[in-house]
Tab-separated table of C-alpha atoms in Angstrom:
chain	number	residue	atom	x	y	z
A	1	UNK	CA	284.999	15.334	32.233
A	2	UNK	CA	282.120	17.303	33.798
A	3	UNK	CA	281.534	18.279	30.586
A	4	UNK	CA	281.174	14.984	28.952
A	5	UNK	CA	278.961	13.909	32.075
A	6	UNK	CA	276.220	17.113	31.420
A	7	UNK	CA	276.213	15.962	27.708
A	8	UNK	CA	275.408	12.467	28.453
A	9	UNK	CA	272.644	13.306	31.181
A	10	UNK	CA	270.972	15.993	28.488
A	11	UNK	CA	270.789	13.352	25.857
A	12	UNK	CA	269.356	10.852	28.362
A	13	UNK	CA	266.818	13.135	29.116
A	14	UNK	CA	265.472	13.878	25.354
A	15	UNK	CA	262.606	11.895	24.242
A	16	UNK	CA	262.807	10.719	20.328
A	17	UNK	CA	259.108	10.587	19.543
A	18	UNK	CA	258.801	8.825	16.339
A	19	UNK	CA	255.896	9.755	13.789
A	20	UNK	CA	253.070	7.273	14.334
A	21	UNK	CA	251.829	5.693	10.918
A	22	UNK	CA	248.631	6.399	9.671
A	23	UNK	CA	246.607	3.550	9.150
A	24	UNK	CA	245.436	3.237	5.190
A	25	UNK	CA	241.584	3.161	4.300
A	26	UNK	CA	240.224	1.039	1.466
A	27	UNK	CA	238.614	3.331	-1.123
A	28	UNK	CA	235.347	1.535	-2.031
A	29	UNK	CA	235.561	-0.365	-4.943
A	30	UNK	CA	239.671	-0.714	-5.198
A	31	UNK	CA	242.245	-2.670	-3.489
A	32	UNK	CA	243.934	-1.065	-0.998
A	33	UNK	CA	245.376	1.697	-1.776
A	34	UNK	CA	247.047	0.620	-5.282
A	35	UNK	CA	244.551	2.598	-6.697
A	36	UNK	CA	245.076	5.677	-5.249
A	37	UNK	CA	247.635	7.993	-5.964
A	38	UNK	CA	249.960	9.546	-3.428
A	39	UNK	CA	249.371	11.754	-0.603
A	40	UNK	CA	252.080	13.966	-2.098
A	41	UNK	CA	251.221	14.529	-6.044
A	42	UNK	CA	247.424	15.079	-4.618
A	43	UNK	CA	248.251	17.510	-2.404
A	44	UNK	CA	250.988	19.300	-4.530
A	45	UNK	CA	247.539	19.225	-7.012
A	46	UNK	CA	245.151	20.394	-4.759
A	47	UNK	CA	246.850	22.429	-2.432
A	48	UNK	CA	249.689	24.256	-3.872
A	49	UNK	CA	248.922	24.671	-7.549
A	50	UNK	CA	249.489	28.516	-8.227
A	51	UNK	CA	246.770	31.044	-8.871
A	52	UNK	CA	246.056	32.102	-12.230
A	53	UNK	CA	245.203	35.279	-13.056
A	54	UNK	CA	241.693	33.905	-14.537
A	55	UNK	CA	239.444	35.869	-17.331
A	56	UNK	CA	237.268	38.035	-15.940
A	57	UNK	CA	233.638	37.908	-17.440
A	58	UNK	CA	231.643	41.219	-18.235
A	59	UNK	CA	228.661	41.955	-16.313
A	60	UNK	CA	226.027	39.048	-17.247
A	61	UNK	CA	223.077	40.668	-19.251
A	62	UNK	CA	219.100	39.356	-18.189
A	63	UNK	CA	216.555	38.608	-20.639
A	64	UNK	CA	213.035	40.418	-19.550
A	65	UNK	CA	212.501	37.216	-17.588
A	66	UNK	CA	215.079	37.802	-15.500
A	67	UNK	CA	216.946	34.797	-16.972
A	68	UNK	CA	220.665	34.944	-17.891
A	69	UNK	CA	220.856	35.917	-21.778
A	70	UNK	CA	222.506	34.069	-24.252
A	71	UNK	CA	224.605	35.156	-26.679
A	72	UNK	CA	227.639	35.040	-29.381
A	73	UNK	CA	229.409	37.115	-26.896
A	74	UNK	CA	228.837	35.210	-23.496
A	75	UNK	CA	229.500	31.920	-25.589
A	76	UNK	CA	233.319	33.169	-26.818
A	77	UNK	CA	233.573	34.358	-22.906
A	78	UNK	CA	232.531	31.257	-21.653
A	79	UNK	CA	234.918	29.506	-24.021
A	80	UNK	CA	238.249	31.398	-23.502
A	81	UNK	CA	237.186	30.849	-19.674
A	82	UNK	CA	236.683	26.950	-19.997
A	83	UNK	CA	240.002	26.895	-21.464
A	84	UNK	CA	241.816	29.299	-19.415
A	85	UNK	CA	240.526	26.739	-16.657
A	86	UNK	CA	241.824	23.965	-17.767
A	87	UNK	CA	245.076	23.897	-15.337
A	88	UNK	CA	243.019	25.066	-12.706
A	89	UNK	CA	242.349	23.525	-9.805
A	90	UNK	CA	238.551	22.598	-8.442
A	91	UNK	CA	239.144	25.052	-5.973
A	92	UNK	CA	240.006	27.768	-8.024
A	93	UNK	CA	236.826	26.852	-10.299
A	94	UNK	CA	234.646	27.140	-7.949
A	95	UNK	CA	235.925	30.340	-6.667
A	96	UNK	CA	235.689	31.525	-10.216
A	97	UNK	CA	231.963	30.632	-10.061
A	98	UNK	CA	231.493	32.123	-6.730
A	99	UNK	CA	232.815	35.298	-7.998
A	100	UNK	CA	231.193	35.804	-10.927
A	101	UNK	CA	227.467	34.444	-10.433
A	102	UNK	CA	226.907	34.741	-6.711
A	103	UNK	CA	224.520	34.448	-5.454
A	104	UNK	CA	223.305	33.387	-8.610
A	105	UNK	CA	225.198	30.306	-8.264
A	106	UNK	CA	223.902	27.001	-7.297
A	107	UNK	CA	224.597	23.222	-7.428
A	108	UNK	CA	222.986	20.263	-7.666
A	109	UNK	CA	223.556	17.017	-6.065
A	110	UNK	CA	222.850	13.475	-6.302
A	111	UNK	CA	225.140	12.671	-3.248
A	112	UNK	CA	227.640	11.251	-5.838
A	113	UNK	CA	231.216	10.657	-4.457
A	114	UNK	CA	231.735	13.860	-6.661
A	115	UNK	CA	228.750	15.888	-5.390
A	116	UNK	CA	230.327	14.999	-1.664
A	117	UNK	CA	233.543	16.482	-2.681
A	118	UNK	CA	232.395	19.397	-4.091
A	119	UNK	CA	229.988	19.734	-0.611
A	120	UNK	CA	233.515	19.481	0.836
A	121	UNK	CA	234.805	22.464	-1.165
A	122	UNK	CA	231.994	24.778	-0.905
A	123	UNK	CA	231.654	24.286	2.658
A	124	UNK	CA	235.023	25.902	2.733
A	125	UNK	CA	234.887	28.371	0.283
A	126	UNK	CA	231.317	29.643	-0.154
A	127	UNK	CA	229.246	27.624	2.359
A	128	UNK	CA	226.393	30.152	1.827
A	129	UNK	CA	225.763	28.560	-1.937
A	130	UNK	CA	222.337	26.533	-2.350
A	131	UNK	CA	222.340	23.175	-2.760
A	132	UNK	CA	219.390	21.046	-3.928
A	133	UNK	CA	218.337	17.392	-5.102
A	134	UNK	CA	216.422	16.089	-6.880
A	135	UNK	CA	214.264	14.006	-5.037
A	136	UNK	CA	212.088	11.796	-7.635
A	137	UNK	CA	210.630	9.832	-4.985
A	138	UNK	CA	212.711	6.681	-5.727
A	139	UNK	CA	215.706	7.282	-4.202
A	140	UNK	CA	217.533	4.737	-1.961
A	141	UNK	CA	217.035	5.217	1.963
A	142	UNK	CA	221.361	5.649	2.530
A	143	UNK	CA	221.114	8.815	-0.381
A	144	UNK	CA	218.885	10.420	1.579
A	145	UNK	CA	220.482	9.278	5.316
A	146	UNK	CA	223.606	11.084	3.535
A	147	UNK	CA	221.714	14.193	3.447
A	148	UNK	CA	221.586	14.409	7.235
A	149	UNK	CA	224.944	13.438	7.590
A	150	UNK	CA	226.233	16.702	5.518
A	151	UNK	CA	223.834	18.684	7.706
A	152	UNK	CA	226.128	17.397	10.986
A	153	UNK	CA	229.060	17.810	9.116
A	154	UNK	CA	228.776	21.160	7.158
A	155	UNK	CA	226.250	23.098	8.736
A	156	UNK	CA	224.942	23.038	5.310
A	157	UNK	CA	221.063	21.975	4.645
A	158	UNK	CA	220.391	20.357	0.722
A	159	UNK	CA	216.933	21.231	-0.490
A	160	UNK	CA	215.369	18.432	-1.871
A	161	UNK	CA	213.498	19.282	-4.843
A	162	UNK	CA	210.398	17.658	-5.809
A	163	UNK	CA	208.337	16.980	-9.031
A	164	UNK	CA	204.174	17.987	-8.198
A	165	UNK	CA	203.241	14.722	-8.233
A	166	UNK	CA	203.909	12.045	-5.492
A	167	UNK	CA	204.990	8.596	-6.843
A	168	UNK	CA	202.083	6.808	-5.773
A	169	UNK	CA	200.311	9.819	-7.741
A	170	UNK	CA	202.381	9.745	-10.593
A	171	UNK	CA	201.808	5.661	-11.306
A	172	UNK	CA	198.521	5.678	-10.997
A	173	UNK	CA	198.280	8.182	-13.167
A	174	UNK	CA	200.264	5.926	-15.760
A	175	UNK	CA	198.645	2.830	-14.955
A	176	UNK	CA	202.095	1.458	-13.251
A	177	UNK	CA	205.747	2.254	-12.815
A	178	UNK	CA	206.617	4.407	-15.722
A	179	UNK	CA	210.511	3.381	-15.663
A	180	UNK	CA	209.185	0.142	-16.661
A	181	UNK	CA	207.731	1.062	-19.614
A	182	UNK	CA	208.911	4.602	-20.653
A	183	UNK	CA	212.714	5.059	-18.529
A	184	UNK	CA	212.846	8.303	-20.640
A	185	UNK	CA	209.916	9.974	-19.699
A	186	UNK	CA	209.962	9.130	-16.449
A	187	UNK	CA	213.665	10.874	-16.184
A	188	UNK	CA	212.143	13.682	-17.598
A	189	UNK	CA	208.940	14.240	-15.307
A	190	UNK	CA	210.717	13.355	-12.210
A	191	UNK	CA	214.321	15.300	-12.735
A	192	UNK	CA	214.609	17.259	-15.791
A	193	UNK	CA	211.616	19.345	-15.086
A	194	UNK	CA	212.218	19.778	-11.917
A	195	UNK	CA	215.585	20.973	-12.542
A	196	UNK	CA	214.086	23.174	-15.103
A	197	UNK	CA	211.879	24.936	-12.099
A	198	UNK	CA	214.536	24.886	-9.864
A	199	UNK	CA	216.744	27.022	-12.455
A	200	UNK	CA	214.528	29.924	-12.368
A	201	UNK	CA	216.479	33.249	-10.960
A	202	UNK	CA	220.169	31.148	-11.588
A	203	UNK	CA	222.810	32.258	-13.959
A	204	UNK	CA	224.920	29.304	-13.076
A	205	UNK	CA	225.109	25.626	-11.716
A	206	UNK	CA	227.704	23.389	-10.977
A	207	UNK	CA	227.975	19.609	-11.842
A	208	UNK	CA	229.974	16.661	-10.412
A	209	UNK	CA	230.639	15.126	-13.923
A	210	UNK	CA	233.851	13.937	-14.742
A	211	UNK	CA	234.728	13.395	-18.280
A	212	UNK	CA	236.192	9.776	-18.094
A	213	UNK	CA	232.666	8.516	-16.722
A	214	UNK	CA	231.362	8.088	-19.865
A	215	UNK	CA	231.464	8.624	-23.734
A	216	UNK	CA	228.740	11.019	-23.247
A	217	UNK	CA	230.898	12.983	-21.300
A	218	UNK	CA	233.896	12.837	-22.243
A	219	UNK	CA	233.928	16.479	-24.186
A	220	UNK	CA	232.253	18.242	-20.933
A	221	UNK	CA	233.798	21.949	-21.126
A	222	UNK	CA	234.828	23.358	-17.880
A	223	UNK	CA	232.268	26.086	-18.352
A	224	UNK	CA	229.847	25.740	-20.595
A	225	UNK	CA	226.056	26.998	-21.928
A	226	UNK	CA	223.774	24.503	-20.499
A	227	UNK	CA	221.002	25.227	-23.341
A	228	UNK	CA	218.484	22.634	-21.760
A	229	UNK	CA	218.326	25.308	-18.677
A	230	UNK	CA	219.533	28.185	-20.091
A	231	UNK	CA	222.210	28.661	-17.511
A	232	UNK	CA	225.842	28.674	-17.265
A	233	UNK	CA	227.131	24.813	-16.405
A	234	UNK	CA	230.357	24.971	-14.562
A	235	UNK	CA	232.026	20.828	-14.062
A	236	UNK	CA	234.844	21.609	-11.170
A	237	UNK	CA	235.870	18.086	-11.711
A	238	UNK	CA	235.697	17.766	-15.215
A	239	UNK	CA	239.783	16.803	-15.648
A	240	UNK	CA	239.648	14.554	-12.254
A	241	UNK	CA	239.465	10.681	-12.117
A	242	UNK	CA	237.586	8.362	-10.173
A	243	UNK	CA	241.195	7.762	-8.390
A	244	UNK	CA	241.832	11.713	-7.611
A	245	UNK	CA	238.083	10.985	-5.877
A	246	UNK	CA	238.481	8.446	-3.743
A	247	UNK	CA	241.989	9.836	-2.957
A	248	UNK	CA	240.134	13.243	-1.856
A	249	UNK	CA	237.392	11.425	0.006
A	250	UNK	CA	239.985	9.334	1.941
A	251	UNK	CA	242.165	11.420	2.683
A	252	UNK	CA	239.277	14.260	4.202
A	253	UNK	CA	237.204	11.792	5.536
A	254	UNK	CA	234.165	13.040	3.323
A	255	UNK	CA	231.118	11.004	4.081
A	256	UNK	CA	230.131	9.835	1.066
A	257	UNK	CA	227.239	6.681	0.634
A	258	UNK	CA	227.327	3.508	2.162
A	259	UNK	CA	225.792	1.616	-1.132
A	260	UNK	CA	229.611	2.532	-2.796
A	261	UNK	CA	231.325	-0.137	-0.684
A	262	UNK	CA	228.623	-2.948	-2.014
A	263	UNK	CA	229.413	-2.538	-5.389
A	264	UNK	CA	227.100	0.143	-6.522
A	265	UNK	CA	230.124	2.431	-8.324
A	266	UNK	CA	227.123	5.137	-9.838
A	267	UNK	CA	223.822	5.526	-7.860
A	268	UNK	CA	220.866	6.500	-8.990
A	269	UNK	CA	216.880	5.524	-7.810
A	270	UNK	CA	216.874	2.146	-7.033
A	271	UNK	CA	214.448	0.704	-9.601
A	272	UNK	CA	217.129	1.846	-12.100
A	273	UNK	CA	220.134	0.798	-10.192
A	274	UNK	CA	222.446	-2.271	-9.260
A	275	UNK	CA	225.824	-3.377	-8.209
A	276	UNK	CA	228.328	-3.554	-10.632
A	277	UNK	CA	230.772	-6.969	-11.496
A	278	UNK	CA	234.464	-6.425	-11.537
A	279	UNK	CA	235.265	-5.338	-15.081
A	280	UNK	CA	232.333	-3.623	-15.708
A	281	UNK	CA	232.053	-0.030	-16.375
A	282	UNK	CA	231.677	2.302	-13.924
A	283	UNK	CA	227.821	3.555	-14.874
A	284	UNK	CA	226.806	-0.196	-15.839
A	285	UNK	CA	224.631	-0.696	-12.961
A	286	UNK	CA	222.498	2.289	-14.121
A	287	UNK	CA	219.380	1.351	-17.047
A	288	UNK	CA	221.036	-2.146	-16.822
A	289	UNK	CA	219.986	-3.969	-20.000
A	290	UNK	CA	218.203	-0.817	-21.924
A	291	UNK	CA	220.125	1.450	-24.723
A	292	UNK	CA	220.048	4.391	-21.620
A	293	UNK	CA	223.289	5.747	-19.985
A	294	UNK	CA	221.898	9.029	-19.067
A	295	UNK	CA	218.644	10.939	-17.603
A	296	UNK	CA	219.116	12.726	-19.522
A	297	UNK	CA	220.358	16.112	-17.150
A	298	UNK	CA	224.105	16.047	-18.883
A	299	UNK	CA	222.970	16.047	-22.633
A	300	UNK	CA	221.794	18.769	-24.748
């Protein structure tokens, strides 16, 4: 009996604290949730996806420029690698990078939804690799608040990279708004160059592309020869869906740009950019209405 009366007053005495549910976020652009896939298959993805035992590259040989040099070789190296990366995770491919091109590596950003989760990876990995954008001058005002916000977040400060000429400079020297009359061109003097100054002394640079974004994309290798810059293109997120994104950036609280959540799905300067309608493709806001899908940075 005195037993049964120390059982009952131990049990009385225990506390059964239930788990307390954790309230579900909308990911911008999706119903709730329905979208996204499950907290368990993306971390059993991200988290505890084995290891490879990856390729390892021989030493990269310099042209008399100091640039990286190209060749028959490199390109059958880069090409087993791409594929032996193909099951690996974003992680892993950016520790790859880190490994073999630090500090030599680098990574530009628009402050895409990918870009942030990359930001995300690096600052845990290799928060020491430079960042930069490319700031043409028309950029909305929440791309470049977003910049600040990664600087209280990571610690980590995004150059913003700038063509020579100012855009008041650059119009009048054009006689008006050259993505009006020449979208190409203007891509071209206000990012491509740029990104073809800020390659000097590189061997490598990563992208945010995914391959289901576009047509243009869709055969984006893993690792690649970027020709246009003569550098090694590395695309972390190549195999990863706008889903897997969202699911990341939800479920880390990235930051990521306020503009996503009123319709604007791919964000680019703002004379070039609108919302999108439901149905529409995901880059449809960007060059509405002209035979453009690209600036022409992710095509050789």
């Amino acid at each position: 009996m005195v037993g049964e009366n120390r059982l009952l007053t131990l049990l009385t005495n225990i506390r059964i604290i239930a788990p307390q549910p954790r309230l579900e976020t909308r990911a911008p652009g999706t119903t709730y949730m329905s979208l996204a896939l499950s907290r368990s298959s993306l971390s059993t993805m991200s988290l505890t996806s084995t290891k490879p035992s990856l390729r390892v590259l021989n030493p990269p040989a310099e042209t008399a420029e100091g640039k990286l040099a190209y060749s028959s070789e490199l390109q059958a190296e880069l090409d087993a690698a791409s594929q032996q990366l193909e099951s690996s995770s974003p992680e892993e491919i950016l520790r790859w990078a880190v490994e073999h091109y630090a500090p030599k590596f680098t990574m530009a950003t628009a402050f895409g939804p990918e870009g942030m989760v990359l930001i995300h990876m690096l600052a845990e990995i290799a928060p020491e690799t430079p960042i930069f954008n490319l700031d043409t001058g028309y950029q909305f005002k929440e791309t470049l608040e977003l910049r600040e916000e990664i600087k209280r977040r990571y610690g980590i400060e995004v150059e913003l990279k700038k063509p020579e000429l100012t855009v008041e400079q650059f119009e009048q020297a054009n006689g008006g708004p050259v993505y009006r009359t020449d979208p190409d061109r203007c891509c071209f003097e206000r990012k491509i160059k740029v990104l073809q100054q800020s390659a000097l002394g590189m061997y490598a640079w990563s992208s945010a592309i995914r391959r289901d974004q576009s047509p243009d994309r869709a055969k984006a290798p893993i690792v690649g020869w970027d020709k246009k810059f003569g550098l090694v293109k590395i695309s972390p997120l190549a195999n990863w869906t706008k889903k897997l994104v969202w699911n990341f950036i939800t479920q880390h609280n990235v930051p990521y740009n306020p503009l996503h959540d009123s319709g604007y799905t791919s964000i680019g300067c703002w004379p070039c950019t609108r919302a999108v309608g439901i149905g529409e493709d995901e880059r449809a806001g960007r060059w509405s209405g002209l035979a453009k899908t690209e600036c022409g940075l992710h095509t050789q």
